[in-house]
PDB file of C-alpha atoms in Angstrom:
ATOM      1  CA  MET A  49     -11.673  44.312  15.506  1.00  0.00           C
ATOM      2  CA  ASN A  50     -10.278  47.846  15.628  1.00  0.00           C
ATOM      3  CA  LYS A  51      -7.248  47.275  13.391  1.00  0.00           C
ATOM      4  CA  LEU A  52      -7.014  46.657   9.670  1.00  0.00           C
ATOM      5  CA  GLN A  53      -7.385  42.932   9.147  1.00  0.00           C
ATOM      6  CA  LYS A  54      -5.936  41.017   6.251  1.00  0.00           C
ATOM      7  CA  TRP A  55      -7.283  37.587   5.662  1.00  0.00           C
ATOM      8  CA  GLY A  56      -4.823  35.411   3.812  1.00  0.00           C
ATOM      9  CA  LEU A  57      -6.597  32.656   1.986  1.00  0.00           C
ATOM     10  CA  ALA A  58      -4.886  29.818   0.174  1.00  0.00           C
ATOM     11  CA  ALA A  59      -7.659  29.605  -2.370  1.00  0.00           C
ATOM     12  CA  GLY A  60      -8.017  26.476  -4.436  1.00  0.00           C
ATOM     13  CA  LEU A  61     -10.104  26.690  -7.561  1.00  0.00           C
ATOM     14  CA  VAL A  62     -13.795  26.434  -6.815  1.00  0.00           C
ATOM     15  CA  PHE A  63     -16.102  25.467  -9.651  1.00  0.00           C
ATOM     16  CA  GLY A  64     -19.846  25.623 -10.093  1.00  0.00           C
ATOM     17  CA  MET A  65     -22.510  28.177 -10.636  1.00  0.00           C
ATOM     18  CA  ALA A  66     -23.200  30.976  -8.189  1.00  0.00           C
ATOM     19  CA  CYS A  67     -26.249  33.155  -7.985  1.00  0.00           C
ATOM     20  CA  GLN A  68     -25.132  36.474  -9.464  1.00  0.00           C
ATOM     21  CA  GLY A  69     -27.511  38.733  -7.558  1.00  0.00           C
ATOM     22  CA  GLN A  70     -26.449  41.911  -9.354  1.00  0.00           C
ATOM     23  CA  VAL A  71     -26.994  40.639 -12.899  1.00  0.00           C
ATOM     24  CA  GLY A  72     -30.747  40.242 -13.236  1.00  0.00           C
ATOM     25  CA  PRO A  73     -33.806  38.299 -12.125  1.00  0.00           C
ATOM     26  CA  ALA A  74     -33.343  34.670 -11.195  1.00  0.00           C
ATOM     27  CA  ALA A  75     -35.775  31.971 -12.243  1.00  0.00           C
ATOM     28  CA  GLY A  76     -38.641  31.796  -9.777  1.00  0.00           C
ATOM     29  CA  ALA A  77     -37.646  35.060  -8.066  1.00  0.00           C
ATOM     30  CA  ASN A  78     -40.333  37.463  -6.911  1.00  0.00           C
ATOM     31  CA  ALA A  79     -39.845  41.020  -5.701  1.00  0.00           C
ATOM     32  CA  GLY A  80     -42.037  42.906  -3.267  1.00  0.00           C
ATOM     33  CA  GLN A  81     -43.130  46.524  -3.503  1.00  0.00           C
ATOM     34  CA  ALA A  82     -40.290  48.894  -4.473  1.00  0.00           C
ATOM     35  CA  LEU A  83     -38.956  50.830  -1.480  1.00  0.00           C
ATOM     36  CA  THR A  84     -36.662  53.819  -0.928  1.00  0.00           C
ATOM     37  CA  ILE A  85     -34.157  54.399   1.873  1.00  0.00           C
ATOM     38  CA  THR A  86     -32.602  57.803   2.555  1.00  0.00           C
ATOM     39  CA  GLY A  87     -29.841  58.774   4.941  1.00  0.00           C
ATOM     40  CA  THR A  88     -26.337  60.127   5.401  1.00  0.00           C
ATOM     41  CA  VAL A  89     -22.932  58.439   5.417  1.00  0.00           C
ATOM     42  CA  PHE A  90     -20.421  59.722   7.990  1.00  0.00           C
ATOM     43  CA  ASP A  91     -16.679  59.188   8.155  1.00  0.00           C
ATOM     44  CA  PRO A  92     -14.949  58.076  11.404  1.00  0.00           C
ATOM     45  CA  SER A  93     -14.608  61.716  12.553  1.00  0.00           C
ATOM     46  CA  GLY A  94     -18.367  62.251  12.202  1.00  0.00           C
ATOM     47  CA  ALA A  95     -18.123  64.404   9.069  1.00  0.00           C
ATOM     48  CA  PRO A  96     -20.359  63.660   6.049  1.00  0.00           C
ATOM     49  CA  ALA A  97     -18.666  61.281   3.598  1.00  0.00           C
ATOM     50  CA  PRO A  98     -19.179  62.022  -0.138  1.00  0.00           C
ATOM     51  CA  GLY A  99     -18.658  59.556  -2.980  1.00  0.00           C
ATOM     52  CA  VAL A 100     -19.291  56.407  -0.922  1.00  0.00           C
ATOM     53  CA  VAL A 101     -20.685  53.435  -2.889  1.00  0.00           C
ATOM     54  CA  LEU A 102     -23.945  52.011  -1.460  1.00  0.00           C
ATOM     55  CA  GLN A 103     -26.033  48.953  -2.290  1.00  0.00           C
ATOM     56  CA  VAL A 104     -28.640  46.725  -0.660  1.00  0.00           C
ATOM     57  CA  VAL A 105     -27.701  43.023  -0.349  1.00  0.00           C
ATOM     58  CA  PRO A 106     -28.819  40.366  -1.045  1.00  0.00           C
ATOM     59  CA  LEU A 107     -30.832  41.158  -4.173  1.00  0.00           C
ATOM     60  CA  ILE A 108     -32.003  38.473  -6.584  1.00  0.00           C
ATOM     61  CA  ALA A 109     -34.763  40.106  -8.649  1.00  0.00           C
ATOM     62  CA  ALA A 110     -34.748  43.603 -10.142  1.00  0.00           C
ATOM     63  CA  ALA A 111     -31.313  44.418  -8.734  1.00  0.00           C
ATOM     64  CA  ARG A 112     -30.265  48.066  -8.894  1.00  0.00           C
ATOM     65  CA  ALA A 113     -26.850  49.439  -9.768  1.00  0.00           C
ATOM     66  CA  PRO A 114     -24.859  50.860  -6.837  1.00  0.00           C
ATOM     67  CA  ILE A 115     -25.292  54.555  -6.075  1.00  0.00           C
ATOM     68  CA  LYS A 116     -22.941  57.061  -4.406  1.00  0.00           C
ATOM     69  CA  SER A 117     -23.468  59.495  -1.554  1.00  0.00           C
ATOM     70  CA  ASP A 118     -23.586  63.149  -2.648  1.00  0.00           C
ATOM     71  CA  ALA A 119     -21.264  66.020  -1.677  1.00  0.00           C
ATOM     72  CA  ASN A 120     -22.992  66.230   1.731  1.00  0.00           C
ATOM     73  CA  GLY A 121     -22.833  62.474   2.351  1.00  0.00           C
ATOM     74  CA  ARG A 122     -26.572  62.071   1.669  1.00  0.00           C
ATOM     75  CA  PHE A 123     -28.106  59.281  -0.363  1.00  0.00           C
ATOM     76  CA  SER A 124     -31.446  57.975  -1.585  1.00  0.00           C
ATOM     77  CA  ILE A 125     -31.404  54.358  -2.728  1.00  0.00           C
ATOM     78  CA  ASN A 126     -34.206  52.301  -4.251  1.00  0.00           C
ATOM     79  CA  TRP A 127     -34.559  48.566  -3.722  1.00  0.00           C
ATOM     80  CA  PRO A 128     -37.265  46.129  -4.801  1.00  0.00           C
ATOM     81  CA  GLY A 129     -38.326  45.225  -1.274  1.00  0.00           C
ATOM     82  CA  PRO A 130     -38.441  41.741   0.275  1.00  0.00           C
ATOM     83  CA  GLN A 131     -38.017  38.971  -2.287  1.00  0.00           C
ATOM     84  CA  SER A 132     -38.633  35.267  -2.488  1.00  0.00           C
ATOM     85  CA  VAL A 133     -37.171  32.449  -4.568  1.00  0.00           C
ATOM     86  CA  GLY A 134     -39.410  29.444  -5.215  1.00  0.00           C
ATOM     87  CA  GLY A 135     -41.848  30.685  -2.579  1.00  0.00           C
ATOM     88  CA  THR A 136     -39.135  30.936   0.117  1.00  0.00           C
ATOM     89  CA  ALA A 137     -38.586  34.431   1.477  1.00  0.00           C
ATOM     90  CA  LEU A 138     -35.021  35.721   1.399  1.00  0.00           C
ATOM     91  CA  PRO A 139     -33.520  36.422   4.825  1.00  0.00           C
ATOM     92  CA  GLN A 140     -32.105  39.543   6.417  1.00  0.00           C
ATOM     93  CA  TYR A 141     -31.133  42.466   4.166  1.00  0.00           C
ATOM     94  CA  SER A 142     -28.302  44.912   4.749  1.00  0.00           C
ATOM     95  CA  LEU A 143     -27.340  48.294   3.352  1.00  0.00           C
ATOM     96  CA  VAL A 144     -23.606  48.175   2.565  1.00  0.00           C
ATOM     97  CA  ALA A 145     -21.394  51.265   2.173  1.00  0.00           C
ATOM     98  CA  ARG A 146     -17.789  51.139   0.920  1.00  0.00           C
ATOM     99  CA  ASP A 147     -15.333  54.032   0.645  1.00  0.00           C
ATOM    100  CA  LEU A 148     -12.683  52.431  -1.566  1.00  0.00           C
ATOM    101  CA  ALA A 149     -10.429  55.515  -1.618  1.00  0.00           C
ATOM    102  CA  HIS A 150     -10.058  55.608   2.190  1.00  0.00           C
ATOM    103  CA  HIS A 151     -10.456  51.878   2.973  1.00  0.00           C
ATOM    104  CA  LEU A 152     -13.582  52.450   5.063  1.00  0.00           C
ATOM    105  CA  ALA A 153     -16.843  50.508   5.188  1.00  0.00           C
ATOM    106  CA  ALA A 154     -20.104  50.066   7.062  1.00  0.00           C
ATOM    107  CA  ALA A 155     -23.230  47.913   6.886  1.00  0.00           C
ATOM    108  CA  ARG A 156     -26.565  47.976   8.717  1.00  0.00           C
ATOM    109  CA  ALA A 157     -29.389  45.453   8.810  1.00  0.00           C
ATOM    110  CA  MET A 158     -32.701  46.682   7.384  1.00  0.00           C
ATOM    111  CA  ASP A 159     -36.159  45.494   6.368  1.00  0.00           C
ATOM    112  CA  GLN A 160     -39.238  46.723   4.513  1.00  0.00           C
ATOM    113  CA  SER A 161     -40.082  49.151   7.332  1.00  0.00           C
ATOM    114  CA  THR A 162     -36.706  50.932   7.061  1.00  0.00           C
ATOM    115  CA  SER A 163     -37.065  54.332   5.391  1.00  0.00           C
ATOM    116  CA  ASN A 164     -34.165  56.276   6.925  1.00  0.00           C
ATOM    117  CA  LEU A 165     -30.752  54.860   7.804  1.00  0.00           C
ATOM    118  CA  ASP A 166     -27.480  56.613   8.604  1.00  0.00           C
ATOM    119  CA  LEU A 167     -24.188  54.764   8.195  1.00  0.00           C
ATOM    120  CA  HIS A 168     -20.967  55.421  10.147  1.00  0.00           C
ATOM    121  CA  LEU A 169     -17.845  54.249   8.342  1.00  0.00           C
ATOM    122  CA  GLN A 170     -15.028  52.462  10.120  1.00  0.00           C
ATOM    123  CA  GLU A 171     -11.793  50.818   9.076  1.00  0.00           C
ATOM    124  CA  GLY A 172     -12.544  48.132   6.525  1.00  0.00           C
ATOM    125  CA  LEU A 173     -11.372  44.566   6.128  1.00  0.00           C
ATOM    126  CA  THR A 174      -9.163  43.311   3.302  1.00  0.00           C
ATOM    127  CA  ILE A 175      -9.426  39.797   1.913  1.00  0.00           C
ATOM    128  CA  SER A 176      -6.354  38.491   0.104  1.00  0.00           C
ATOM    129  CA  ALA A 177      -6.034  35.201  -1.764  1.00  0.00           C
ATOM    130  CA  ARG A 178      -3.425  33.378  -3.815  1.00  0.00           C
ATOM    131  CA  VAL A 179      -4.818  31.145  -6.570  1.00  0.00           C
ATOM    132  CA  GLN A 180      -2.622  28.183  -7.467  1.00  0.00           C
ATOM    133  CA  ASP A 181      -2.859  24.923  -9.354  1.00  0.00           C
ATOM    134  CA  VAL A 182      -2.383  21.434  -7.908  1.00  0.00           C
ATOM    135  CA  ASN A 183       1.391  21.834  -8.288  1.00  0.00           C
ATOM    136  CA  GLY A 184       1.451  25.059  -6.284  1.00  0.00           C
ATOM    137  CA  GLN A 185       2.028  27.279  -9.324  1.00  0.00           C
ATOM    138  CA  PRO A 186       0.162  30.618  -9.564  1.00  0.00           C
ATOM    139  CA  VAL A 187      -2.877  30.782 -11.856  1.00  0.00           C
ATOM    140  CA  SER A 188      -2.750  34.200 -13.505  1.00  0.00           C
ATOM    141  CA  ASN A 189      -5.940  33.930 -15.591  1.00  0.00           C
ATOM    142  CA  ALA A 190      -8.235  33.320 -12.596  1.00  0.00           C
ATOM    143  CA  THR A 191     -11.188  35.542 -11.728  1.00  0.00           C
ATOM    144  CA  ALA A 192     -13.064  35.713  -8.428  1.00  0.00           C
ATOM    145  CA  ASN A 193     -16.456  36.864  -7.188  1.00  0.00           C
ATOM    146  CA  LEU A 194     -16.811  37.866  -3.571  1.00  0.00           C
ATOM    147  CA  MET A 195     -19.902  36.761  -1.673  1.00  0.00           C
ATOM    148  CA  ILE A 196     -21.080  38.667   1.416  1.00  0.00           C
ATOM    149  CA  TYR A 197     -23.353  36.920   3.904  1.00  0.00           C
ATOM    150  CA  SER A 198     -25.684  38.521   6.421  1.00  0.00           C
ATOM    151  CA  LYS A 199     -24.856  37.834  10.060  1.00  0.00           C
ATOM    152  CA  ALA A 200     -27.782  35.527  10.724  1.00  0.00           C
ATOM    153  CA  THR A 201     -27.982  33.576   7.474  1.00  0.00           C
ATOM    154  CA  SER A 202     -25.984  31.740   4.857  1.00  0.00           C
ATOM    155  CA  THR A 203     -27.527  33.438   1.832  1.00  0.00           C
ATOM    156  CA  GLY A 204     -25.102  35.694  -0.002  1.00  0.00           C
ATOM    157  CA  THR A 205     -24.945  37.978  -2.981  1.00  0.00           C
ATOM    158  CA  SER A 206     -22.115  38.757  -5.346  1.00  0.00           C
ATOM    159  CA  MET A 207     -20.335  42.011  -4.556  1.00  0.00           C
ATOM    160  CA  GLY A 208     -17.366  42.111  -6.914  1.00  0.00           C
ATOM    161  CA  ASN A 209     -14.532  44.602  -6.430  1.00  0.00           C
ATOM    162  CA  SER A 210     -17.013  47.414  -5.963  1.00  0.00           C
ATOM    163  CA  VAL A 211     -20.492  46.487  -4.800  1.00  0.00           C
ATOM    164  CA  GLY A 212     -22.220  44.881  -7.763  1.00  0.00           C
ATOM    165  CA  GLY A 213     -19.054  45.185  -9.827  1.00  0.00           C
ATOM    166  CA  PRO A 214     -17.450  42.703 -12.207  1.00  0.00           C
ATOM    167  CA  ALA A 215     -15.291  39.768 -11.242  1.00  0.00           C
ATOM    168  CA  ILE A 216     -11.852  40.516  -9.820  1.00  0.00           C
ATOM    169  CA  ASN A 217      -8.892  39.451 -11.979  1.00  0.00           C
ATOM    170  CA  ALA A 218      -5.865  37.753 -10.455  1.00  0.00           C
ATOM    171  CA  THR A 219      -2.407  39.268 -10.948  1.00  0.00           C
ATOM    172  CA  LYS A 220       0.317  37.376 -12.813  1.00  0.00           C
ATOM    173  CA  GLU A 221       1.353  36.016  -9.404  1.00  0.00           C
ATOM    174  CA  GLY A 222      -2.180  34.669  -8.890  1.00  0.00           C
ATOM    175  CA  ARG A 223      -2.983  37.235  -6.200  1.00  0.00           C
ATOM    176  CA  ILE A 224      -6.501  38.559  -5.567  1.00  0.00           C
ATOM    177  CA  GLU A 225      -7.178  41.349  -3.082  1.00  0.00           C
ATOM    178  CA  ILE A 226     -10.472  43.019  -2.147  1.00  0.00           C
ATOM    179  CA  ALA A 227     -10.409  45.968   0.252  1.00  0.00           C
ATOM    180  CA  ALA A 228     -12.871  48.211   2.107  1.00  0.00           C
ATOM    181  CA  LEU A 229     -15.253  45.482   3.298  1.00  0.00           C
ATOM    182  CA  PRO A 230     -17.555  45.927   6.311  1.00  0.00           C
ATOM    183  CA  GLN A 231     -16.646  44.195   9.549  1.00  0.00           C
ATOM    184  CA  GLY A 232     -18.971  41.689  11.200  1.00  0.00           C
ATOM    185  CA  TYR A 233     -19.988  39.819   8.049  1.00  0.00           C
ATOM    186  CA  ALA A 234     -18.899  36.486   6.603  1.00  0.00           C
ATOM    187  CA  TYR A 235     -17.392  36.207   3.127  1.00  0.00           C
ATOM    188  CA  SER A 236     -16.450  33.588   0.583  1.00  0.00           C
ATOM    189  CA  LEU A 237     -14.756  33.627  -2.812  1.00  0.00           C
ATOM    190  CA  LEU A 238     -15.921  31.844  -5.939  1.00  0.00           C
ATOM    191  CA  VAL A 239     -12.830  31.376  -8.120  1.00  0.00           C
ATOM    192  CA  ARG A 240     -12.759  30.274 -11.777  1.00  0.00           C
ATOM    193  CA  ALA A 241     -10.052  29.902 -14.406  1.00  0.00           C
ATOM    194  CA  PRO A 242     -10.261  28.848 -18.070  1.00  0.00           C
ATOM    195  CA  GLY A 243      -8.652  25.473 -18.700  1.00  0.00           C
ATOM    196  CA  TYR A 244      -9.075  24.219 -15.131  1.00  0.00           C
ATOM    197  CA  GLY A 245     -11.638  21.800 -13.770  1.00  0.00           C
TER     198      GLY A 245
END
């Protein structure tokens, strides 16, 4: 996948509750010992990349706001360590980096032993969707939350338009687009609209 990919999704309205991992602790969620990861983000040419948004996913308890790499591309990010929900340990964690201005992204698997991790950005993916009602008409008041899933599991965490950000609003044509996503991961959209369902 060395070219920009656009995924066109004919998204129907999906209803239900999703685990909003960036909002706050979930019932029955336990966090491990707080950990810190440091490193540098590099652009495709190998130069340090400043202003890149970084966050660990998935996070259920004690989620932290995203941070940005500094002027030299360096970062230091805290995360609560391995977590469990109802006594079941959460699966693989990843450090996700997104450069929204240049449509670049990267992600690397990590665990509690990871203390230093460099990320090398590459061309990101774009997910596009059109939200419509049962008659095929656009739904302009829809919002969507993007879920990113680790490669080896089916447990996701809400990312939003920027990692940990708010829901994405549809345009008046019912279009939703999310850019600068890392390659090699699975995604899904949770779509809601007032007055539907």
